[in-house]
CSV table of C-alpha atoms in Angstrom, one decimal:
chain,number,residue,atom,x,y,z
A,1,UNK,CA,79.6,82.5,111.8
A,2,UNK,CA,76.5,84.7,111.6
A,3,UNK,CA,75.8,87.3,108.9
A,4,UNK,CA,72.7,89.4,108.4
A,5,UNK,CA,72.2,91.7,105.4
A,6,UNK,CA,69.4,94.3,105.2
A,7,UNK,CA,66.9,92.6,107.5
A,8,UNK,CA,63.5,94.3,107.5
A,9,UNK,CA,60.6,93.3,109.6
A,10,UNK,CA,57.1,94.7,109.8
A,11,UNK,CA,53.9,93.8,111.7
A,12,UNK,CA,50.3,94.0,110.6
A,13,UNK,CA,48.7,97.2,112.0
A,14,UNK,CA,45.6,97.0,114.1
A,15,UNK,CA,44.1,99.9,112.1
A,16,UNK,CA,43.2,99.0,108.6
A,17,UNK,CA,44.1,102.3,106.8
A,18,UNK,CA,44.3,100.8,103.3
A,19,UNK,CA,41.2,100.1,101.1
A,20,UNK,CA,43.1,97.2,99.4
A,21,UNK,CA,45.7,95.0,101.2
A,22,UNK,CA,46.9,95.3,104.8
A,23,UNK,CA,48.6,98.2,106.5
A,24,UNK,CA,51.9,97.2,108.2
A,25,UNK,CA,54.1,98.9,110.8
A,26,UNK,CA,57.9,98.7,110.1
A,27,UNK,CA,59.8,97.4,113.2
A,28,UNK,CA,63.4,96.7,111.8
A,29,UNK,CA,65.0,98.7,109.1
A,30,UNK,CA,67.8,97.2,107.0
A,31,UNK,CA,69.6,95.6,109.9
A,32,UNK,CA,73.0,94.2,109.0
A,33,UNK,CA,75.5,92.5,111.2
A,34,UNK,CA,78.2,89.9,111.4
A,35,UNK,CA,79.4,87.8,114.4
A,36,UNK,CA,82.7,85.9,114.2
A,37,UNK,CA,82.9,82.5,115.7
A,38,UNK,CA,83.9,82.5,119.3
A,39,UNK,CA,82.9,86.1,120.0
A,40,UNK,CA,80.1,87.8,121.9
A,41,UNK,CA,77.9,90.5,120.4
A,42,UNK,CA,75.8,92.6,122.7
A,43,UNK,CA,72.6,94.0,121.2
A,44,UNK,CA,71.7,97.0,123.3
A,45,UNK,CA,68.5,99.1,123.2
A,46,UNK,CA,65.6,100.5,125.2
A,47,UNK,CA,62.2,98.9,125.3
A,48,UNK,CA,60.6,99.2,121.9
A,49,UNK,CA,63.9,99.4,120.1
A,50,UNK,CA,63.3,96.2,118.2
A,51,UNK,CA,66.0,94.1,119.9
A,52,UNK,CA,63.5,91.3,120.9
A,53,UNK,CA,62.2,91.2,117.4
A,54,UNK,CA,65.7,90.8,116.1
A,55,UNK,CA,66.2,88.1,118.6
A,56,UNK,CA,63.2,86.2,117.2
A,57,UNK,CA,64.7,86.5,113.7
A,58,UNK,CA,68.0,85.1,115.0
A,59,UNK,CA,66.2,82.2,116.7
A,60,UNK,CA,64.3,81.3,113.5
A,61,UNK,CA,61.0,82.2,115.0
A,62,UNK,CA,60.2,85.2,112.8
A,63,UNK,CA,60.9,85.2,109.0
A,64,UNK,CA,61.9,88.7,107.9
A,65,UNK,CA,60.0,90.6,105.2
A,66,UNK,CA,63.3,90.9,103.3
A,67,UNK,CA,67.0,90.5,103.7
A,68,UNK,CA,69.3,87.6,104.2
A,69,UNK,CA,70.3,85.6,107.3
A,70,UNK,CA,73.3,83.4,106.8
A,71,UNK,CA,74.6,80.9,109.4
A,72,UNK,CA,77.9,79.5,108.3
A,73,UNK,CA,77.0,80.3,104.8
A,74,UNK,CA,73.6,78.7,104.8
A,75,UNK,CA,70.5,80.9,104.4
A,76,UNK,CA,68.3,80.1,107.4
A,77,UNK,CA,65.0,81.1,105.9
A,78,UNK,CA,65.6,79.9,102.3
A,79,UNK,CA,65.1,76.2,102.9
A,80,UNK,CA,64.4,73.4,105.4
A,81,UNK,CA,68.1,72.6,105.5
A,82,UNK,CA,68.8,76.2,106.6
A,83,UNK,CA,66.3,76.0,109.4
A,84,UNK,CA,67.5,72.6,110.5
A,85,UNK,CA,71.1,73.9,110.5
A,86,UNK,CA,70.0,76.6,112.8
A,87,UNK,CA,68.2,74.2,115.1
A,88,UNK,CA,71.3,72.0,115.4
A,89,UNK,CA,73.6,75.0,116.2
A,90,UNK,CA,71.4,77.3,118.4
A,91,UNK,CA,70.4,77.3,122.0
A,92,UNK,CA,68.5,80.0,123.9
A,93,UNK,CA,68.5,81.2,127.5
A,94,UNK,CA,65.5,83.4,128.4
A,95,UNK,CA,65.0,86.2,130.9
A,96,UNK,CA,62.2,84.6,133.0
A,97,UNK,CA,63.8,81.4,134.4
A,98,UNK,CA,60.6,80.7,136.4
A,99,UNK,CA,58.5,80.2,133.2
A,100,UNK,CA,61.2,78.6,131.0
A,101,UNK,CA,61.6,75.8,133.6
A,102,UNK,CA,58.5,73.5,134.1
A,103,UNK,CA,57.6,73.9,137.8
A,104,UNK,CA,56.4,70.3,137.9
A,105,UNK,CA,59.8,69.0,136.6
A,106,UNK,CA,62.7,68.0,138.8
A,107,UNK,CA,66.0,69.4,137.8
A,108,UNK,CA,67.1,66.1,136.2
A,109,UNK,CA,64.0,66.4,134.0
A,110,UNK,CA,64.8,69.9,133.0
A,111,UNK,CA,68.3,68.9,132.0
A,112,UNK,CA,67.0,65.9,130.2
A,113,UNK,CA,65.2,68.2,127.7
A,114,UNK,CA,68.6,69.4,126.4
A,115,UNK,CA,70.1,66.0,126.5
A,116,UNK,CA,67.3,64.6,124.3
A,117,UNK,CA,68.0,67.3,121.7
A,118,UNK,CA,71.6,66.2,121.6
A,119,UNK,CA,70.7,62.5,121.3
A,120,UNK,CA,68.4,63.3,118.3
A,121,UNK,CA,71.1,65.3,116.7
A,122,UNK,CA,73.9,62.8,117.2
A,123,UNK,CA,71.7,59.7,116.8
A,124,UNK,CA,73.1,58.0,119.9
A,125,UNK,CA,72.1,57.6,123.5
A,126,UNK,CA,73.9,59.3,126.4
A,127,UNK,CA,74.8,58.0,129.9
A,128,UNK,CA,72.2,60.2,131.6
A,129,UNK,CA,73.5,59.9,135.1
A,130,UNK,CA,77.1,60.9,134.2
A,131,UNK,CA,75.8,63.7,131.9
A,132,UNK,CA,73.6,65.2,134.6
A,133,UNK,CA,76.6,65.5,136.9
A,134,UNK,CA,78.8,66.9,134.2
A,135,UNK,CA,76.3,69.6,133.3
A,136,UNK,CA,75.7,70.7,136.9
A,137,UNK,CA,79.4,70.8,137.5
A,138,UNK,CA,79.9,73.0,134.4
A,139,UNK,CA,77.6,75.6,136.0
A,140,UNK,CA,78.9,75.4,139.5
A,141,UNK,CA,76.2,73.1,141.0
A,142,UNK,CA,76.3,69.4,142.1
A,143,UNK,CA,74.2,66.3,141.9
A,144,UNK,CA,72.3,67.2,145.2
A,145,UNK,CA,70.2,69.5,143.0
A,146,UNK,CA,68.9,66.7,140.7
A,147,UNK,CA,65.8,65.8,142.6
A,148,UNK,CA,64.8,69.3,143.6
A,149,UNK,CA,62.0,71.3,142.0
A,150,UNK,CA,62.5,74.8,140.5
A,151,UNK,CA,60.8,76.5,143.5
A,152,UNK,CA,63.4,75.0,145.8
A,153,UNK,CA,66.3,76.9,144.1
A,154,UNK,CA,67.3,80.5,144.2
A,155,UNK,CA,66.9,82.6,141.1
A,156,UNK,CA,70.6,82.4,140.4
A,157,UNK,CA,70.7,78.7,140.8
A,158,UNK,CA,67.7,78.1,138.6
A,159,UNK,CA,69.2,80.3,135.8
A,160,UNK,CA,72.4,78.2,136.1
A,161,UNK,CA,70.2,75.1,135.5
A,162,UNK,CA,68.7,76.8,132.4
A,163,UNK,CA,72.2,77.6,131.2
A,164,UNK,CA,73.2,73.9,131.8
A,165,UNK,CA,70.1,72.8,129.7
A,166,UNK,CA,71.1,75.2,126.9
A,167,UNK,CA,74.6,73.7,126.9
A,168,UNK,CA,73.4,70.1,127.1
A,169,UNK,CA,72.4,70.0,123.4
A,170,UNK,CA,76.0,71.0,122.4
A,171,UNK,CA,75.2,74.2,120.5
A,172,UNK,CA,77.7,76.3,118.7
A,173,UNK,CA,76.1,79.5,119.6
A,174,UNK,CA,73.7,80.7,122.4
A,175,UNK,CA,71.3,83.6,122.4
A,176,UNK,CA,70.7,85.2,125.8
A,177,UNK,CA,67.5,87.3,125.8
A,178,UNK,CA,67.7,89.6,128.9
A,179,UNK,CA,69.0,86.4,130.6
A,180,UNK,CA,70.4,88.2,133.7
A,181,UNK,CA,68.1,91.2,134.1
A,182,UNK,CA,65.9,89.5,136.7
A,183,UNK,CA,68.8,88.7,139.0
A,184,UNK,CA,70.3,90.9,141.7
A,185,UNK,CA,73.5,92.7,140.9
A,186,UNK,CA,75.8,90.3,142.8
A,187,UNK,CA,74.2,87.2,141.2
A,188,UNK,CA,74.5,88.9,137.7
A,189,UNK,CA,78.2,89.2,138.1
A,190,UNK,CA,78.5,85.5,139.2
A,191,UNK,CA,76.4,84.4,136.2
A,192,UNK,CA,78.4,86.5,133.7
A,193,UNK,CA,81.7,85.1,135.1
A,194,UNK,CA,80.2,81.6,134.5
A,195,UNK,CA,79.2,82.6,130.9
A,196,UNK,CA,82.7,83.8,130.2
A,197,UNK,CA,84.2,80.6,131.5
A,198,UNK,CA,81.8,78.4,129.4
A,199,UNK,CA,82.5,80.5,126.3
A,200,UNK,CA,86.2,79.8,126.6
A,201,UNK,CA,85.9,76.2,127.7
A,202,UNK,CA,83.3,75.1,125.0
A,203,UNK,CA,84.3,77.4,122.2
A,204,UNK,CA,80.8,79.1,122.1
A,205,UNK,CA,79.6,82.1,120.3
A,206,UNK,CA,77.2,84.4,122.1
A,207,UNK,CA,74.4,86.9,121.2
A,208,UNK,CA,73.6,88.9,124.3
A,209,UNK,CA,70.4,91.0,124.1
A,210,UNK,CA,70.0,93.5,126.9
A,211,UNK,CA,69.1,97.0,127.9
A,212,UNK,CA,71.9,97.1,130.4
A,213,UNK,CA,75.1,98.8,129.2
A,214,UNK,CA,77.1,97.7,132.2
A,215,UNK,CA,76.6,94.0,131.5
A,216,UNK,CA,77.6,94.5,127.8
A,217,UNK,CA,80.9,96.1,128.8
A,218,UNK,CA,81.6,93.3,131.2
A,219,UNK,CA,80.8,90.3,128.9
A,220,UNK,CA,80.8,91.3,125.3
A,221,UNK,CA,83.5,91.8,122.6
A,222,UNK,CA,81.4,94.1,120.5
A,223,UNK,CA,78.2,96.1,121.0
A,224,UNK,CA,75.4,97.1,118.6
A,225,UNK,CA,73.1,99.9,119.6
A,226,UNK,CA,69.6,99.6,118.3
A,227,UNK,CA,67.2,102.5,118.3
A,228,UNK,CA,63.7,102.5,116.8
A,229,UNK,CA,64.6,99.5,114.7
A,230,UNK,CA,67.8,101.0,113.3
A,231,UNK,CA,71.4,100.3,114.1
A,232,UNK,CA,73.0,103.5,115.2
A,233,UNK,CA,76.4,102.2,116.2
A,234,UNK,CA,78.3,98.9,116.0
A,235,UNK,CA,81.6,99.1,117.8
A,236,UNK,CA,84.2,97.0,119.8
A,237,UNK,CA,83.5,97.3,123.5
A,238,UNK,CA,87.2,98.3,124.0
A,239,UNK,CA,86.4,101.5,122.0
A,240,UNK,CA,83.0,102.2,123.3
A,241,UNK,CA,84.1,105.4,125.1
A,242,UNK,CA,85.2,106.8,121.7
A,243,UNK,CA,81.8,106.6,120.0
A,244,UNK,CA,80.4,109.7,118.5
A,245,UNK,CA,76.9,108.3,118.0
A,246,UNK,CA,74.3,110.5,119.7
A,247,UNK,CA,72.2,107.6,121.1
A,248,UNK,CA,75.2,105.6,122.3
A,249,UNK,CA,76.6,108.7,124.0
A,250,UNK,CA,73.3,109.4,125.7
A,251,UNK,CA,73.4,105.9,127.3
A,252,UNK,CA,77.0,106.2,128.2
A,253,UNK,CA,76.6,109.6,129.8
A,254,UNK,CA,73.6,108.3,131.9
A,255,UNK,CA,75.9,105.5,133.3
A,256,UNK,CA,78.7,107.9,134.1
A,257,UNK,CA,76.3,110.3,135.7
A,258,UNK,CA,74.8,107.6,137.9
A,259,UNK,CA,78.3,106.4,138.9
A,260,UNK,CA,79.3,110.0,139.9
A,261,UNK,CA,76.1,110.5,141.9
A,262,UNK,CA,76.7,107.1,143.7
A,263,UNK,CA,80.3,108.1,144.4
A,264,UNK,CA,79.2,111.4,145.8
A,265,UNK,CA,76.6,109.7,148.0
A,266,UNK,CA,79.2,107.3,149.3
A,267,UNK,CA,81.6,110.1,150.1
A,268,UNK,CA,79.0,111.9,152.1
A,269,UNK,CA,78.0,108.7,153.9
A,270,UNK,CA,81.7,108.0,154.8
A,271,UNK,CA,82.3,111.5,156.1
A,272,UNK,CA,79.1,111.3,158.2
A,273,UNK,CA,80.2,108.0,159.7
A,274,UNK,CA,83.7,109.3,160.4
A,275,UNK,CA,82.3,112.3,162.1
């Protein structure tokens, strides 16, 4: 479904080092990837790795300096048709659900944003009342939430509303930009279970940008490690323990070390309690 070839991105430098022209700082270096329809790719990297920049390219918000971005065979940045094709197929769920949902809107108004996109795309009106209920049911909520404001919902509930809005426009793929990192661990698992269910039920394709390796192994089919703007590894999640990439191994070892320390602490606590 999605194919990128040699994507390069640079930003204008604050310091003007050149006498003629503009000095630029490279951010992404020859990034290439492919995402089959119905799969989930996790893009994993630390802060400053370039993963958010890559996300902006995928969303159509940042034209790369060079390279090719194909969506079902159409070049996204080559023409208006390519950009329109992206807009019709893509939806996004952001990290900060508090700012991505208008605090003055009721939940029905937030959902209506996605429904209007679908109506423009399909050229026909929707039975709003039935659609509100259907969307809320999809994400594990009910119609009693419709007249509430965002501040009256928990973080997990509001992010479910944002997911429902993303699904409302009937996209073919959804990009999640650190979409669960602001939630507590228990709620993260609940939301990831919901995303798995929606992916299967609606036949969606996911791009999941995160810095959390645990969530990638839980949700994604493949994982791509991004370090200082370069892909260091692209591997199926089922084979992630077999990676020989230095950066990937570093992240994996840090997770294993944390788990071992936690297990040791729990063993000590249990022995103290039994004593």
